[in-house]
Amino acid sequence: MKKIVSLMISVIVLTLSGVRSTQAQVLEFTPNLPKSEVKKSPKIQESTPSEIQESPSSKTQASSPAILTPLKPSSPPKPQPKPQNIDTSTDDTRLVAVAPDELFAGGSDSLVARAVGSAEGTRTPEGGKTWAYYGHVDPGNGAWNMGSFSYQHGASSPDDADRRQLDRLWRQYQVIQESAIAAGLRLGLEEQLNGIDLANQAPLAALDEGGYVDRLRQAYERGFRGSEAVLQARTYSYLNPRTNRWEAPGLGNTLEGISRDQARRQGAIAEAVSYHQQSQVARSRTSDDERVSAVPK
């Protein structure tokens, strides 16, 4: 009997020990579960570098830059304002524009050479050559000037000086023309020649910011027209917009001195243009007479 009771106690002890052991395994296992297996709110799993390499779609994203989709504005963008064209036309025939090829055609006998030379005092309004054309000392800096444009950069002769400066003025005129188009201006003959002459006299006044084209537009916006607008533009081109000071020491750095000189040059150009137009009319009549005389009677 004692053996049976002892055997039964052993069985109960073994059974109880087995249950504790199972509970212990459960308690020990639960804290070591990975977070991914714990049922909570779902999270985005991060891929490992090896997984990115093995995924074809991931390779494409890694090797090529991302394509950004532009944001669509809630309202269409407003167009940028363009320069408003200013009508500079008047009844003055001097304002009829001339093609650049015609302005520079003929070299030393071109309209540019005659007009600028007239302003420089090296040419007569009719196109003749004065004593200064062949060489003179510049009153401003003491350099030796030659040719129609008072060229002072080492030319071998007056003709060579004209060739060099005509090439230079051609390039500078392209800048003036492009600036005028950007500003909404249509240059006529008077504006063309005075811009070229200003470039010959003082390149920065003609080409720099706040120079000839900018001042010409301002003059027209303020109601000036024709020759008055040109004189305003030429004069105030010497006013530095950054410092608001005159930069023409050779002209006294005064409004009166600069305006007087620019008016003189402008008048000399106008005379040259007038003679040029008269000569064109005369050549046209001569050509017409020759055609008439050539017609068999």
PDB file of C-alpha atoms in Angstrom:
ATOM      1  CA  MET A   1       0.000   0.000   0.000  1.00  0.00           C
ATOM      2  CA  LYS A   2       2.803   2.358   0.914  1.00  0.00           C
ATOM      3  CA  LYS A   3       4.413   1.591  -2.438  1.00  0.00           C
ATOM      4  CA  ILE A   4       1.220   2.439  -4.296  1.00  0.00           C
ATOM      5  CA  VAL A   5       0.839   5.722  -2.412  1.00  0.00           C
ATOM      6  CA  SER A   6       4.495   6.541  -3.029  1.00  0.00           C
ATOM      7  CA  LEU A   7       4.106   5.796  -6.728  1.00  0.00           C
ATOM      8  CA  MET A   8       1.066   8.035  -6.998  1.00  0.00           C
ATOM      9  CA  ILE A   9       2.861  10.921  -5.265  1.00  0.00           C
ATOM     10  CA  SER A  10       5.732  10.576  -7.713  1.00  0.00           C
ATOM     11  CA  VAL A  11       3.353  10.755 -10.674  1.00  0.00           C
ATOM     12  CA  ILE A  12       1.681  13.889  -9.267  1.00  0.00           C
ATOM     13  CA  VAL A  13       5.078  15.545  -8.686  1.00  0.00           C
ATOM     14  CA  LEU A  14       6.266  14.768 -12.197  1.00  0.00           C
ATOM     15  CA  THR A  15       3.011  16.099 -13.643  1.00  0.00           C
ATOM     16  CA  LEU A  16       3.247  19.323 -11.677  1.00  0.00           C
ATOM     17  CA  SER A  17       6.880  19.824 -12.603  1.00  0.00           C
ATOM     18  CA  GLY A  18       6.015  19.363 -16.271  1.00  0.00           C
ATOM     19  CA  VAL A  19       3.299  22.027 -16.100  1.00  0.00           C
ATOM     20  CA  ARG A  20       5.694  24.571 -14.447  1.00  0.00           C
ATOM     21  CA  SER A  21       8.277  23.852 -17.020  1.00  0.00           C
ATOM     22  CA  THR A  22       5.779  24.549 -19.804  1.00  0.00           C
ATOM     23  CA  GLN A  23       4.715  27.778 -18.167  1.00  0.00           C
ATOM     24  CA  ALA A  24       8.331  28.780 -17.778  1.00  0.00           C
ATOM     25  CA  GLN A  25       8.944  28.208 -21.479  1.00  0.00           C
ATOM     26  CA  VAL A  26       5.964  30.368 -22.340  1.00  0.00           C
ATOM     27  CA  LEU A  27       7.089  33.164 -19.996  1.00  0.00           C
ATOM     28  CA  GLU A  28      10.653  32.991 -21.273  1.00  0.00           C
ATOM     29  CA  PHE A  29       9.596  32.982 -24.966  1.00  0.00           C
ATOM     30  CA  THR A  30       7.124  35.828 -24.919  1.00  0.00           C
ATOM     31  CA  PRO A  31       9.563  38.689 -24.070  1.00  0.00           C
ATOM     32  CA  ASN A  32      11.925  37.608 -26.886  1.00  0.00           C
ATOM     33  CA  LEU A  33       9.370  37.850 -29.676  1.00  0.00           C
ATOM     34  CA  PRO A  34      10.472  40.170 -32.575  1.00  0.00           C
ATOM     35  CA  LYS A  35       8.577  43.444 -32.747  1.00  0.00           C
ATOM     36  CA  SER A  36       7.333  42.557 -36.184  1.00  0.00           C
ATOM     37  CA  GLU A  37       5.451  39.597 -34.758  1.00  0.00           C
ATOM     38  CA  VAL A  38       3.773  41.593 -32.025  1.00  0.00           C
ATOM     39  CA  LYS A  39       0.297  42.468 -33.249  1.00  0.00           C
ATOM     40  CA  LYS A  40       0.073  46.208 -32.946  1.00  0.00           C
ATOM     41  CA  SER A  41      -0.688  48.948 -35.495  1.00  0.00           C
ATOM     42  CA  PRO A  42       0.987  48.063 -38.800  1.00  0.00           C
ATOM     43  CA  LYS A  43       4.298  49.782 -39.630  1.00  0.00           C
ATOM     44  CA  ILE A  44       6.310  50.161 -42.820  1.00  0.00           C
ATOM     45  CA  GLN A  45       9.124  47.665 -42.786  1.00  0.00           C
ATOM     46  CA  GLU A  46      12.522  48.983 -43.743  1.00  0.00           C
ATOM     47  CA  SER A  47      14.352  47.083 -46.441  1.00  0.00           C
ATOM     48  CA  THR A  48      17.905  45.997 -45.906  1.00  0.00           C
ATOM     49  CA  PRO A  49      20.626  46.855 -48.438  1.00  0.00           C
ATOM     50  CA  SER A  50      20.585  43.301 -49.738  1.00  0.00           C
ATOM     51  CA  GLU A  51      16.857  43.456 -50.309  1.00  0.00           C
ATOM     52  CA  ILE A  52      17.216  46.710 -52.279  1.00  0.00           C
ATOM     53  CA  GLN A  53      19.799  45.165 -54.553  1.00  0.00           C
ATOM     54  CA  GLU A  54      17.618  42.146 -55.189  1.00  0.00           C
ATOM     55  CA  SER A  55      14.512  44.167 -56.068  1.00  0.00           C
ATOM     56  CA  PRO A  56      14.347  45.214 -59.744  1.00  0.00           C
ATOM     57  CA  SER A  57      12.150  48.191 -58.974  1.00  0.00           C
ATOM     58  CA  SER A  58      14.514  49.258 -56.216  1.00  0.00           C
ATOM     59  CA  LYS A  59      17.488  49.139 -58.624  1.00  0.00           C
ATOM     60  CA  THR A  60      15.737  51.473 -60.992  1.00  0.00           C
ATOM     61  CA  GLN A  61      14.983  53.949 -58.261  1.00  0.00           C
ATOM     62  CA  ALA A  62      18.507  53.808 -56.918  1.00  0.00           C
ATOM     63  CA  SER A  63      20.263  54.266 -60.272  1.00  0.00           C
ATOM     64  CA  SER A  64      18.065  56.978 -61.798  1.00  0.00           C
ATOM     65  CA  PRO A  65      17.194  60.379 -60.332  1.00  0.00           C
ATOM     66  CA  ALA A  66      13.747  60.976 -59.026  1.00  0.00           C
ATOM     67  CA  ILE A  67      11.323  62.741 -61.347  1.00  0.00           C
ATOM     68  CA  LEU A  68       9.597  65.599 -59.601  1.00  0.00           C
ATOM     69  CA  THR A  69       6.084  66.460 -60.653  1.00  0.00           C
ATOM     70  CA  PRO A  70       5.670  70.230 -60.790  1.00  0.00           C
ATOM     71  CA  LEU A  71       3.057  71.677 -58.544  1.00  0.00           C
ATOM     72  CA  LYS A  72       0.011  72.980 -60.327  1.00  0.00           C
ATOM     73  CA  PRO A  73      -0.793  76.493 -59.225  1.00  0.00           C
ATOM     74  CA  SER A  74      -4.301  77.177 -58.106  1.00  0.00           C
ATOM     75  CA  SER A  75      -4.469  80.058 -60.589  1.00  0.00           C
ATOM     76  CA  PRO A  76      -2.596  80.510 -63.892  1.00  0.00           C
ATOM     77  CA  PRO A  77       0.646  82.517 -63.569  1.00  0.00           C
ATOM     78  CA  LYS A  78       0.512  86.123 -64.637  1.00  0.00           C
ATOM     79  CA  PRO A  79       2.551  86.863 -67.774  1.00  0.00           C
ATOM     80  CA  GLN A  80       5.625  89.039 -67.298  1.00  0.00           C
ATOM     81  CA  PRO A  81       5.099  92.580 -68.611  1.00  0.00           C
ATOM     82  CA  LYS A  82       6.892  93.287 -71.879  1.00  0.00           C
ATOM     83  CA  PRO A  83       8.350  96.663 -72.809  1.00  0.00           C
ATOM     84  CA  GLN A  84       5.674  98.739 -74.443  1.00  0.00           C
ATOM     85  CA  ASN A  85       6.652  99.971 -77.874  1.00  0.00           C
ATOM     86  CA  ILE A  86       6.964 103.734 -78.064  1.00  0.00           C
ATOM     87  CA  ASP A  87       5.993 105.427 -81.296  1.00  0.00           C
ATOM     88  CA  THR A  88       8.883 107.767 -82.070  1.00  0.00           C
ATOM     89  CA  SER A  89       7.750 108.661 -85.564  1.00  0.00           C
ATOM     90  CA  THR A  90       7.278 112.301 -86.550  1.00  0.00           C
ATOM     91  CA  ASP A  91       6.981 114.195 -89.808  1.00  0.00           C
ATOM     92  CA  ASP A  92      10.744 114.806 -89.826  1.00  0.00           C
ATOM     93  CA  THR A  93      12.181 112.758 -92.703  1.00  0.00           C
ATOM     94  CA  ARG A  94      15.514 112.546 -90.860  1.00  0.00           C
ATOM     95  CA  LEU A  95      13.895 109.971 -88.585  1.00  0.00           C
ATOM     96  CA  VAL A  96      13.371 107.472 -91.388  1.00  0.00           C
ATOM     97  CA  ALA A  97      15.516 104.495 -90.401  1.00  0.00           C
ATOM     98  CA  VAL A  98      18.327 103.313 -92.654  1.00  0.00           C
ATOM     99  CA  ALA A  99      19.578  99.736 -92.797  1.00  0.00           C
ATOM    100  CA  PRO A 100      22.959  99.263 -91.099  1.00  0.00           C
ATOM    101  CA  ASP A 101      24.522  98.096 -94.364  1.00  0.00           C
ATOM    102  CA  GLU A 102      23.569 101.407 -95.955  1.00  0.00           C
ATOM    103  CA  LEU A 103      24.796 103.418 -92.988  1.00  0.00           C
ATOM    104  CA  PHE A 104      28.274 101.897 -93.185  1.00  0.00           C
ATOM    105  CA  ALA A 105      28.490 101.348 -96.941  1.00  0.00           C
ATOM    106  CA  GLY A 106      31.360 103.156 -98.631  1.00  0.00           C
ATOM    107  CA  GLY A 107      33.960 103.130 -95.865  1.00  0.00           C
ATOM    108  CA  SER A 108      35.378 106.632 -95.462  1.00  0.00           C
ATOM    109  CA  ASP A 109      32.635 107.943 -97.751  1.00  0.00           C
ATOM    110  CA  SER A 110      29.835 106.247 -95.811  1.00  0.00           C
ATOM    111  CA  LEU A 111      27.066 108.211 -94.153  1.00  0.00           C
ATOM    112  CA  VAL A 112      28.441 107.176 -90.758  1.00  0.00           C
ATOM    113  CA  ALA A 113      31.911 108.514 -91.585  1.00  0.00           C
ATOM    114  CA  ARG A 114      30.548 111.801 -92.912  1.00  0.00           C
ATOM    115  CA  ALA A 115      28.100 112.359 -90.056  1.00  0.00           C
ATOM    116  CA  VAL A 116      30.487 111.463 -87.224  1.00  0.00           C
ATOM    117  CA  GLY A 117      33.334 113.239 -89.014  1.00  0.00           C
ATOM    118  CA  SER A 118      31.187 116.369 -89.231  1.00  0.00           C
ATOM    119  CA  ALA A 119      30.642 116.177 -85.461  1.00  0.00           C
ATOM    120  CA  GLU A 120      34.382 115.607 -84.897  1.00  0.00           C
ATOM    121  CA  GLY A 121      35.419 118.465 -87.165  1.00  0.00           C
ATOM    122  CA  THR A 122      37.427 116.160 -89.417  1.00  0.00           C
ATOM    123  CA  ARG A 123      34.878 116.285 -92.254  1.00  0.00           C
ATOM    124  CA  THR A 124      32.702 119.000 -93.726  1.00  0.00           C
ATOM    125  CA  PRO A 125      28.934 118.480 -93.820  1.00  0.00           C
ATOM    126  CA  GLU A 126      29.273 117.903 -97.567  1.00  0.00           C
ATOM    127  CA  GLY A 127      31.752 115.096 -96.918  1.00  0.00           C
ATOM    128  CA  GLY A 128      35.020 116.903 -97.593  1.00  0.00           C
ATOM    129  CA  LYS A 129      38.085 116.318 -95.431  1.00  0.00           C
ATOM    130  CA  THR A 130      39.418 119.025 -93.161  1.00  0.00           C
ATOM    131  CA  TRP A 131      43.013 119.480 -92.005  1.00  0.00           C
ATOM    132  CA  ALA A 132      42.137 117.625 -88.780  1.00  0.00           C
ATOM    133  CA  TYR A 133      41.382 114.490 -90.785  1.00  0.00           C
ATOM    134  CA  TYR A 134      45.063 114.011 -91.546  1.00  0.00           C
ATOM    135  CA  GLY A 135      46.144 114.271 -87.904  1.00  0.00           C
ATOM    136  CA  HIS A 136      45.727 116.457 -84.854  1.00  0.00           C
ATOM    137  CA  VAL A 137      46.342 116.438 -81.113  1.00  0.00           C
ATOM    138  CA  ASP A 138      43.355 115.465 -79.011  1.00  0.00           C
ATOM    139  CA  PRO A 139      42.484 118.460 -76.792  1.00  0.00           C
ATOM    140  CA  GLY A 140      41.294 116.157 -74.011  1.00  0.00           C
ATOM    141  CA  ASN A 141      44.121 113.657 -73.515  1.00  0.00           C
ATOM    142  CA  GLY A 142      46.867 114.880 -75.832  1.00  0.00           C
ATOM    143  CA  ALA A 143      46.787 111.731 -78.021  1.00  0.00           C
ATOM    144  CA  TRP A 144      47.423 111.870 -81.767  1.00  0.00           C
ATOM    145  CA  ASN A 145      44.135 111.564 -83.690  1.00  0.00           C
ATOM    146  CA  MET A 146      43.723 110.558 -87.316  1.00  0.00           C
ATOM    147  CA  GLY A 147      40.868 109.971 -89.753  1.00  0.00           C
ATOM    148  CA  SER A 148      37.177 110.811 -89.790  1.00  0.00           C
ATOM    149  CA  PHE A 149      36.594 109.489 -86.266  1.00  0.00           C
ATOM    150  CA  SER A 150      39.674 111.040 -84.587  1.00  0.00           C
ATOM    151  CA  TYR A 151      41.033 107.531 -84.074  1.00  0.00           C
ATOM    152  CA  GLN A 152      43.898 107.448 -81.554  1.00  0.00           C
ATOM    153  CA  HIS A 153      44.896 103.804 -81.194  1.00  0.00           C
ATOM    154  CA  GLY A 154      47.917 103.509 -83.450  1.00  0.00           C
ATOM    155  CA  ALA A 155      46.651 103.523 -87.041  1.00  0.00           C
ATOM    156  CA  SER A 156      49.195 103.748 -89.847  1.00  0.00           C
ATOM    157  CA  SER A 157      47.208 106.290 -91.865  1.00  0.00           C
ATOM    158  CA  PRO A 158      43.875 108.165 -91.819  1.00  0.00           C
ATOM    159  CA  ASP A 159      42.370 105.548 -94.137  1.00  0.00           C
ATOM    160  CA  ASP A 160      43.582 102.768 -91.847  1.00  0.00           C
ATOM    161  CA  ALA A 161      42.139 104.660 -88.879  1.00  0.00           C
ATOM    162  CA  ASP A 162      38.748 104.840 -90.605  1.00  0.00           C
ATOM    163  CA  ARG A 163      38.758 101.121 -91.376  1.00  0.00           C
ATOM    164  CA  ARG A 164      39.574 100.232 -87.792  1.00  0.00           C
ATOM    165  CA  GLN A 165      36.984 102.521 -86.251  1.00  0.00           C
ATOM    166  CA  LEU A 166      34.249 101.581 -88.715  1.00  0.00           C
ATOM    167  CA  ASP A 167      34.661  97.947 -87.686  1.00  0.00           C
ATOM    168  CA  ARG A 168      34.472  98.936 -84.052  1.00  0.00           C
ATOM    169  CA  LEU A 169      31.425 101.165 -84.501  1.00  0.00           C
ATOM    170  CA  TRP A 170      29.662  98.450 -86.475  1.00  0.00           C
ATOM    171  CA  ARG A 171      29.880  96.108 -83.507  1.00  0.00           C
ATOM    172  CA  GLN A 172      28.865  98.820 -81.079  1.00  0.00           C
ATOM    173  CA  TYR A 173      25.882  99.745 -83.190  1.00  0.00           C
ATOM    174  CA  GLN A 174      24.657  96.154 -83.021  1.00  0.00           C
ATOM    175  CA  VAL A 175      24.615  96.490 -79.237  1.00  0.00           C
ATOM    176  CA  ILE A 176      22.661  99.752 -79.471  1.00  0.00           C
ATOM    177  CA  GLN A 177      20.156  98.227 -81.872  1.00  0.00           C
ATOM    178  CA  GLU A 178      19.606  95.140 -79.730  1.00  0.00           C
ATOM    179  CA  SER A 179      19.168  97.291 -76.630  1.00  0.00           C
ATOM    180  CA  ALA A 180      16.617  99.437 -78.450  1.00  0.00           C
ATOM    181  CA  ILE A 181      14.600  96.390 -79.507  1.00  0.00           C
ATOM    182  CA  ALA A 182      14.644  95.074 -75.936  1.00  0.00           C
ATOM    183  CA  ALA A 183      13.459  98.482 -74.702  1.00  0.00           C
ATOM    184  CA  GLY A 184      10.615  98.600 -77.230  1.00  0.00           C
ATOM    185  CA  LEU A 185      12.140 101.417 -79.284  1.00  0.00           C
ATOM    186  CA  ARG A 186      12.301 101.786 -83.044  1.00  0.00           C
ATOM    187  CA  LEU A 187      15.287 103.912 -83.910  1.00  0.00           C
ATOM    188  CA  GLY A 188      15.052 106.340 -86.786  1.00  0.00           C
ATOM    189  CA  LEU A 189      17.976 107.775 -88.732  1.00  0.00           C
ATOM    190  CA  GLU A 190      18.586 110.614 -86.298  1.00  0.00           C
ATOM    191  CA  GLU A 191      18.612 108.260 -83.320  1.00  0.00           C
ATOM    192  CA  GLN A 192      20.829 105.818 -85.179  1.00  0.00           C
ATOM    193  CA  LEU A 193      23.532 108.310 -86.136  1.00  0.00           C
ATOM    194  CA  ASN A 194      23.552 110.121 -82.798  1.00  0.00           C
ATOM    195  CA  GLY A 195      23.897 106.812 -80.985  1.00  0.00           C
ATOM    196  CA  ILE A 196      26.826 105.877 -83.210  1.00  0.00           C
ATOM    197  CA  ASP A 197      28.441 109.280 -82.722  1.00  0.00           C
ATOM    198  CA  LEU A 198      28.032 109.004 -78.955  1.00  0.00           C
ATOM    199  CA  ALA A 199      29.698 105.575 -79.078  1.00  0.00           C
ATOM    200  CA  ASN A 200      32.580 107.152 -80.967  1.00  0.00           C
ATOM    201  CA  GLN A 201      32.885 110.002 -78.462  1.00  0.00           C
ATOM    202  CA  ALA A 202      32.275 108.069 -75.219  1.00  0.00           C
ATOM    203  CA  PRO A 203      31.549 104.316 -75.544  1.00  0.00           C
ATOM    204  CA  LEU A 204      30.347 103.893 -71.963  1.00  0.00           C
ATOM    205  CA  ALA A 205      27.843 106.716 -72.334  1.00  0.00           C
ATOM    206  CA  ALA A 206      26.409 104.962 -75.367  1.00  0.00           C
ATOM    207  CA  LEU A 207      26.540 101.336 -74.269  1.00  0.00           C
ATOM    208  CA  ASP A 208      26.567 101.113 -70.483  1.00  0.00           C
ATOM    209  CA  GLU A 209      23.565 100.772 -68.188  1.00  0.00           C
ATOM    210  CA  GLY A 210      21.786 104.095 -67.988  1.00  0.00           C
ATOM    211  CA  GLY A 211      23.324 105.031 -71.331  1.00  0.00           C
ATOM    212  CA  TYR A 212      21.924 106.248 -74.631  1.00  0.00           C
ATOM    213  CA  VAL A 213      19.063 103.795 -75.170  1.00  0.00           C
ATOM    214  CA  ASP A 214      17.879 103.923 -71.557  1.00  0.00           C
ATOM    215  CA  ARG A 215      17.949 107.711 -71.582  1.00  0.00           C
ATOM    216  CA  LEU A 216      16.224 107.857 -74.955  1.00  0.00           C
ATOM    217  CA  ARG A 217      13.342 105.774 -73.677  1.00  0.00           C
ATOM    218  CA  GLN A 218      13.073 107.946 -70.575  1.00  0.00           C
ATOM    219  CA  ALA A 219      12.976 111.056 -72.737  1.00  0.00           C
ATOM    220  CA  TYR A 220      10.126 109.685 -74.847  1.00  0.00           C
ATOM    221  CA  GLU A 221       8.241 108.565 -71.757  1.00  0.00           C
ATOM    222  CA  ARG A 222       8.463 112.135 -70.463  1.00  0.00           C
ATOM    223  CA  GLY A 223       6.954 113.511 -73.653  1.00  0.00           C
ATOM    224  CA  PHE A 224      10.055 114.576 -75.607  1.00  0.00           C
ATOM    225  CA  ARG A 225      10.089 113.814 -79.316  1.00  0.00           C
ATOM    226  CA  GLY A 226      12.452 114.058 -82.249  1.00  0.00           C
ATOM    227  CA  SER A 227      15.604 116.097 -81.842  1.00  0.00           C
ATOM    228  CA  GLU A 228      14.682 117.201 -78.316  1.00  0.00           C
ATOM    229  CA  ALA A 229      14.493 113.582 -77.160  1.00  0.00           C
ATOM    230  CA  VAL A 230      17.837 112.806 -78.793  1.00  0.00           C
ATOM    231  CA  LEU A 231      19.504 115.781 -77.087  1.00  0.00           C
ATOM    232  CA  GLN A 232      18.061 114.720 -73.728  1.00  0.00           C
ATOM    233  CA  ALA A 233      19.348 111.175 -74.261  1.00  0.00           C
ATOM    234  CA  ARG A 234      22.805 112.281 -75.340  1.00  0.00           C
ATOM    235  CA  THR A 235      23.187 114.707 -72.459  1.00  0.00           C
ATOM    236  CA  TYR A 236      21.951 112.500 -69.635  1.00  0.00           C
ATOM    237  CA  SER A 237      23.949 109.529 -70.909  1.00  0.00           C
ATOM    238  CA  TYR A 238      26.886 111.170 -69.142  1.00  0.00           C
ATOM    239  CA  LEU A 239      25.071 111.022 -65.810  1.00  0.00           C
ATOM    240  CA  ASN A 240      26.191 107.921 -63.922  1.00  0.00           C
ATOM    241  CA  PRO A 241      23.005 106.242 -62.625  1.00  0.00           C
ATOM    242  CA  ARG A 242      24.913 104.602 -59.784  1.00  0.00           C
ATOM    243  CA  THR A 243      26.480 107.767 -58.361  1.00  0.00           C
ATOM    244  CA  ASN A 244      24.118 110.355 -59.895  1.00  0.00           C
ATOM    245  CA  ARG A 245      27.181 112.368 -60.937  1.00  0.00           C
ATOM    246  CA  TRP A 246      28.281 113.690 -64.290  1.00  0.00           C
ATOM    247  CA  GLU A 247      31.203 111.854 -65.881  1.00  0.00           C
ATOM    248  CA  ALA A 248      32.479 114.169 -68.612  1.00  0.00           C
ATOM    249  CA  PRO A 249      35.560 115.984 -67.262  1.00  0.00           C
ATOM    250  CA  GLY A 250      36.500 117.183 -70.735  1.00  0.00           C
ATOM    251  CA  LEU A 251      33.145 118.963 -70.942  1.00  0.00           C
ATOM    252  CA  GLY A 252      33.296 120.501 -67.490  1.00  0.00           C
ATOM    253  CA  ASN A 253      31.105 117.926 -65.736  1.00  0.00           C
ATOM    254  CA  THR A 254      28.177 120.341 -65.825  1.00  0.00           C
ATOM    255  CA  LEU A 255      24.751 120.045 -67.383  1.00  0.00           C
ATOM    256  CA  GLU A 256      25.278 123.244 -69.348  1.00  0.00           C
ATOM    257  CA  GLY A 257      28.679 122.252 -70.712  1.00  0.00           C
ATOM    258  CA  ILE A 258      27.623 118.727 -71.675  1.00  0.00           C
ATOM    259  CA  SER A 259      24.331 119.835 -73.219  1.00  0.00           C
ATOM    260  CA  ARG A 260      26.064 122.543 -75.283  1.00  0.00           C
ATOM    261  CA  ASP A 261      28.601 120.069 -76.687  1.00  0.00           C
ATOM    262  CA  GLN A 262      25.981 117.432 -77.469  1.00  0.00           C
ATOM    263  CA  ALA A 263      23.761 119.989 -79.205  1.00  0.00           C
ATOM    264  CA  ARG A 264      26.702 121.115 -81.338  1.00  0.00           C
ATOM    265  CA  ARG A 265      27.498 117.560 -82.393  1.00  0.00           C
ATOM    266  CA  GLN A 266      23.848 116.808 -83.020  1.00  0.00           C
ATOM    267  CA  GLY A 267      23.551 119.873 -85.262  1.00  0.00           C
ATOM    268  CA  ALA A 268      26.664 118.885 -87.218  1.00  0.00           C
ATOM    269  CA  ILE A 269      25.203 115.425 -87.809  1.00  0.00           C
ATOM    270  CA  ALA A 270      21.925 116.952 -88.989  1.00  0.00           C
ATOM    271  CA  GLU A 271      23.815 119.077 -91.540  1.00  0.00           C
ATOM    272  CA  ALA A 272      25.660 116.030 -92.854  1.00  0.00           C
ATOM    273  CA  VAL A 273      22.395 114.108 -93.163  1.00  0.00           C
ATOM    274  CA  SER A 274      20.789 117.014 -95.013  1.00  0.00           C
ATOM    275  CA  TYR A 275      23.601 117.150 -97.584  1.00  0.00           C
ATOM    276  CA  HIS A 276      23.499 113.375 -97.876  1.00  0.00           C
ATOM    277  CA  GLN A 277      19.804 113.430 -98.679  1.00  0.00           C
ATOM    278  CA  GLN A 278      20.286 116.231-101.188  1.00  0.00           C
ATOM    279  CA  SER A 279      23.041 114.284-102.928  1.00  0.00           C
ATOM    280  CA  GLN A 280      20.810 111.211-103.050  1.00  0.00           C
ATOM    281  CA  VAL A 281      18.026 113.220-104.671  1.00  0.00           C
ATOM    282  CA  ALA A 282      20.487 114.681-107.162  1.00  0.00           C
ATOM    283  CA  ARG A 283      21.851 111.238-108.060  1.00  0.00           C
ATOM    284  CA  SER A 284      18.346 109.907-108.440  1.00  0.00           C
ATOM    285  CA  ARG A 285      17.410 112.690-110.850  1.00  0.00           C
ATOM    286  CA  THR A 286      20.598 112.174-112.832  1.00  0.00           C
ATOM    287  CA  SER A 287      19.877 108.473-113.049  1.00  0.00           C
ATOM    288  CA  ASP A 288      16.320 109.165-114.224  1.00  0.00           C
ATOM    289  CA  ASP A 289      17.564 111.605-116.878  1.00  0.00           C
ATOM    290  CA  GLU A 290      20.044 109.012-118.128  1.00  0.00           C
ATOM    291  CA  ARG A 291      17.289 106.428-118.418  1.00  0.00           C
ATOM    292  CA  VAL A 292      15.088 108.836-120.328  1.00  0.00           C
ATOM    293  CA  SER A 293      17.881 109.774-122.697  1.00  0.00           C
ATOM    294  CA  ALA A 294      18.622 106.093-123.271  1.00  0.00           C
ATOM    295  CA  VAL A 295      15.086 105.378-124.495  1.00  0.00           C
ATOM    296  CA  PRO A 296      15.089 105.298-128.338  1.00  0.00           C
ATOM    297  CA  LYS A 297      12.857 107.931-129.931  1.00  0.00           C
TER     298      LYS A 297
END
